[in-house]
Short mmCIF file of C-alpha atoms in Angstrom, two decimals:
data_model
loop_
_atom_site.label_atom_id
_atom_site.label_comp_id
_atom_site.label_asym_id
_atom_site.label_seq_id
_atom_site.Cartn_x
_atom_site.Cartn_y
_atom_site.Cartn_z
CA UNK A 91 17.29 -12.05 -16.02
CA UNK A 92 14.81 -14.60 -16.44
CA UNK A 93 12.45 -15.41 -13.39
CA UNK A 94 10.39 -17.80 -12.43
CA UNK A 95 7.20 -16.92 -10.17
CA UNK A 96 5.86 -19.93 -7.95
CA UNK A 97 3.75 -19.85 -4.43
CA UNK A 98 1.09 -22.34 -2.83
CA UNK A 99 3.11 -25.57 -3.67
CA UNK A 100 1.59 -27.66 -0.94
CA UNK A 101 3.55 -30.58 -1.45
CA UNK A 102 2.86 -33.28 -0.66
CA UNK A 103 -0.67 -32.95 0.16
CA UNK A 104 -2.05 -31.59 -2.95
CA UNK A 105 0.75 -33.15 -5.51
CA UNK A 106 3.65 -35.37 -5.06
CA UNK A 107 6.03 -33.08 -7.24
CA UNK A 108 5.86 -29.65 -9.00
CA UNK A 109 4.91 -30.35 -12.60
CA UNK A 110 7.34 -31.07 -15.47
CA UNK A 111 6.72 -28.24 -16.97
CA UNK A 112 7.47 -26.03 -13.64
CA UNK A 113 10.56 -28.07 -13.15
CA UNK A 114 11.68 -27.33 -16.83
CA UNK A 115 11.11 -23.70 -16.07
CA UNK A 116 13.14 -23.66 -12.61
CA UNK A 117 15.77 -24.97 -14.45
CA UNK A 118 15.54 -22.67 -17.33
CA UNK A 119 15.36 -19.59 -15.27
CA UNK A 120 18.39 -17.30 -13.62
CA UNK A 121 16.41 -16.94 -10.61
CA UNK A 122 12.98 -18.88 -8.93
CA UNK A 123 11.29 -16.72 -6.27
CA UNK A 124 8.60 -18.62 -4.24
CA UNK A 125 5.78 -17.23 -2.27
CA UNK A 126 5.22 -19.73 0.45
CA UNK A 127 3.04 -22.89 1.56
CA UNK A 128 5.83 -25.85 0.32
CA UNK A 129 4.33 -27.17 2.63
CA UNK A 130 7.50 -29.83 3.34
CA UNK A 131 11.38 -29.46 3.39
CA UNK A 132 11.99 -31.59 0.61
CA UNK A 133 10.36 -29.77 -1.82
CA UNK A 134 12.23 -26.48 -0.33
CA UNK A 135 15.26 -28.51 -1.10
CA UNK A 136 14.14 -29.94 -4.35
CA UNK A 137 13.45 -26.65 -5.99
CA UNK A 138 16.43 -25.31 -4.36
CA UNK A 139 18.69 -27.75 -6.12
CA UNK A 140 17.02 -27.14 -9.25
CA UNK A 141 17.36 -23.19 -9.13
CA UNK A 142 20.32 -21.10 -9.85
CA UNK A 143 19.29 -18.85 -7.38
CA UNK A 144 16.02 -18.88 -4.81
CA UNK A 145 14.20 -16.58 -3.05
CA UNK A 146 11.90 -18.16 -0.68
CA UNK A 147 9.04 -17.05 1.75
CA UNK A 148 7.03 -19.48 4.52
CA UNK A 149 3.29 -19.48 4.14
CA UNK A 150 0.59 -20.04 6.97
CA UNK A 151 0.95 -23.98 5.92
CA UNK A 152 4.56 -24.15 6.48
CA UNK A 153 5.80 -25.73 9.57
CA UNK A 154 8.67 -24.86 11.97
CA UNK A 155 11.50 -26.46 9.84
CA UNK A 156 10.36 -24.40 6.92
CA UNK A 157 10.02 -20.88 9.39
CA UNK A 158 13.67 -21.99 10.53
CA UNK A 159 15.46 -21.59 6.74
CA UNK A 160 13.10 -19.08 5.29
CA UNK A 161 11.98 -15.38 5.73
CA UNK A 162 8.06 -13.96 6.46
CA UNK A 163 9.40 -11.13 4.26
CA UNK A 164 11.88 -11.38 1.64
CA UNK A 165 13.45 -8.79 -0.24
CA UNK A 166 15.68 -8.75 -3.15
CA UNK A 167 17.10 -6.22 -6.11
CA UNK A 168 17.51 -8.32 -9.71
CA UNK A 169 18.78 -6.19 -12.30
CA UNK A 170 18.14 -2.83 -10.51
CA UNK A 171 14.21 -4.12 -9.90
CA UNK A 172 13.59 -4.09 -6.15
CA UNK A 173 11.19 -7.31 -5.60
CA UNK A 174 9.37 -7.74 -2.37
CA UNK A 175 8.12 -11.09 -1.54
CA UNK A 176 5.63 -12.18 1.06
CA UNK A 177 3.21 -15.04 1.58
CA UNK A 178 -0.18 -13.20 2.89
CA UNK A 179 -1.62 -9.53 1.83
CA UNK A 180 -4.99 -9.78 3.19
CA UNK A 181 -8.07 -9.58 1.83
CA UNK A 182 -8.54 -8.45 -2.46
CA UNK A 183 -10.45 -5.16 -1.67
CA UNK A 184 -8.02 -2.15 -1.09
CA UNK A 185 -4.88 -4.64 -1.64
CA UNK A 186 -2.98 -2.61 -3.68
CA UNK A 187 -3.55 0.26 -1.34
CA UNK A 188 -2.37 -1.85 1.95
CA UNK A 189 0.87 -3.23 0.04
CA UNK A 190 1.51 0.00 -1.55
CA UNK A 191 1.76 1.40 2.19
CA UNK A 192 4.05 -1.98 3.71
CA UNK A 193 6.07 -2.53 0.80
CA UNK A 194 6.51 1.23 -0.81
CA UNK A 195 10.07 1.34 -0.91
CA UNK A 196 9.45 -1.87 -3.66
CA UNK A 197 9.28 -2.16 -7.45
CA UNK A 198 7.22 -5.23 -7.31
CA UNK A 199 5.73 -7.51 -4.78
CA UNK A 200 4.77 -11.45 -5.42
CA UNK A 201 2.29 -12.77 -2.94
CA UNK A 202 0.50 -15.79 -2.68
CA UNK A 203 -1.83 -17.56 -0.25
CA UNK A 204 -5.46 -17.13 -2.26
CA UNK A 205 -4.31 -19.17 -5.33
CA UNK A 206 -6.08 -17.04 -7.51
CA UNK A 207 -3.59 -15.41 -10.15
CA UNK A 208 -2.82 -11.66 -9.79
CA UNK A 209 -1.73 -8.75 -11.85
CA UNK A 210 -2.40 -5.31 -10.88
CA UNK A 211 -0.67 -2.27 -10.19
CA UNK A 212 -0.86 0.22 -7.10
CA UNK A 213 -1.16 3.99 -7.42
CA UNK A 214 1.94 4.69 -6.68
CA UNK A 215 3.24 2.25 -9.32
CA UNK A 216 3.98 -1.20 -7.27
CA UNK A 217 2.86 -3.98 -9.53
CA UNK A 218 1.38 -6.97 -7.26
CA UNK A 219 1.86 -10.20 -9.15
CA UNK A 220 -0.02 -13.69 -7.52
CA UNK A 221 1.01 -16.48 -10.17
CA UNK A 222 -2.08 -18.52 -8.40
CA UNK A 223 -0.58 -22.76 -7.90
CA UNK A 224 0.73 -25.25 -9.82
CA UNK A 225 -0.94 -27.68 -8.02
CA UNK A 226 -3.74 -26.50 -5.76
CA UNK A 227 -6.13 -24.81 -8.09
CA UNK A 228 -9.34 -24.45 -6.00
CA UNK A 229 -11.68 -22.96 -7.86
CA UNK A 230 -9.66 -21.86 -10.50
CA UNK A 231 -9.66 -23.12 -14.02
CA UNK A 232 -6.64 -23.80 -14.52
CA UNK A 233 -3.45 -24.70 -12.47
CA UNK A 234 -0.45 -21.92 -13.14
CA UNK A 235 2.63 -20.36 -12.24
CA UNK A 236 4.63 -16.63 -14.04
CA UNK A 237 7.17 -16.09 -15.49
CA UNK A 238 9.19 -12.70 -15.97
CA UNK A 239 12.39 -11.23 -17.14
CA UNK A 240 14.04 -8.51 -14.69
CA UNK A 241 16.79 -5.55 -16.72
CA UNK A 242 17.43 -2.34 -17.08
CA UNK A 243 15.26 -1.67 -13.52
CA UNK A 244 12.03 -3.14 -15.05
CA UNK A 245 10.02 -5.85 -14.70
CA UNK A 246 8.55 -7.01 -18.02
CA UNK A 247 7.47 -9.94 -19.91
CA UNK A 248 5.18 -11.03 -17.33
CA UNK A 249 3.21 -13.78 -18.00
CA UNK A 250 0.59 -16.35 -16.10
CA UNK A 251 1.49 -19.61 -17.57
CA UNK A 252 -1.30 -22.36 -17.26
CA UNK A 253 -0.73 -26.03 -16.44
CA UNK A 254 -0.56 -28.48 -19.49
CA UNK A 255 -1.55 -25.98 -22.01
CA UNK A 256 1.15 -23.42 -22.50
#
């Protein structure tokens, strides 16, 4: 199962549409999991058009018609991997220890909310996975989004794509 891993939209403020090559990917991929701050309902409904199947959080920048259709929390098993999803973890230092404590019971979480890209793993074997923005790249080089393929109850082939180079 092929996934596609997208948070900190913020559309329309920071871009008028996801770019082509996200869009390609949403429609390549079995299922799209977003981690919050669309910012509007259009591009909730855009993606979600777009996607086989979604799995959706609100950020801090999402508004009450976005809190009324999606979760703080979502949580979801794809091919036997349990996936947590949630918009906000808190500060870097002692992150993986925090999530490892709220989301235990979880294979893998996706966050997003600091737009820098994420990969680590806690010690007891949660892998935390920010795929940074597609369009909101602060002081990042590069804009991005993941990708991932879920069988077998694993999570591999993780990869941070960038923006107009991959």
């Amino acid at each position: 199962m092929r996934l596609l891993i997208v948070s900190d939209t913020h559309i329309p403020r920071r871009a008028r549409e996801l770019p082509a090559q996200v869009r390609d990917e949403a429609e390549r991929a079995d299922v799209v999991v977003h981690a919050g701050d669309w910012v509007d309902l259009a591009s909730l409904e855009d993606l979600r058009a777009r996607a086989r199947r979604l799995v959706g959080v609100y950020g801090n920048n999402d508004g009450p018609e976005l809190r009324e259709r999606l979760p703080e929390v979502a949580r979801v098993t794809l091919e036997g991997v349990c996936l947590a999803v949630v918009h906000e973890t808190g500060q870097a230092k002692g992150r993986e220890k925090r999530c490892a404590e709220r989301f235990g019971d979880a294979d893998a979480l996706v966050f997003g909310h600091s737009h820098i890209p994420w990969d680590s793993t806690a010690p007891n074997g949660l892998r935390l996975l920010n795929p940074g923005s597609p369009t909101d790249r602060r002081r990042q080089p590069h804009h991005t989004y993941m990708t991932a393929t879920a069988a077998d109850g694993r999570l591999s082939d993780v990869r941070l794509h960038r923006i107009g180079v991959d």
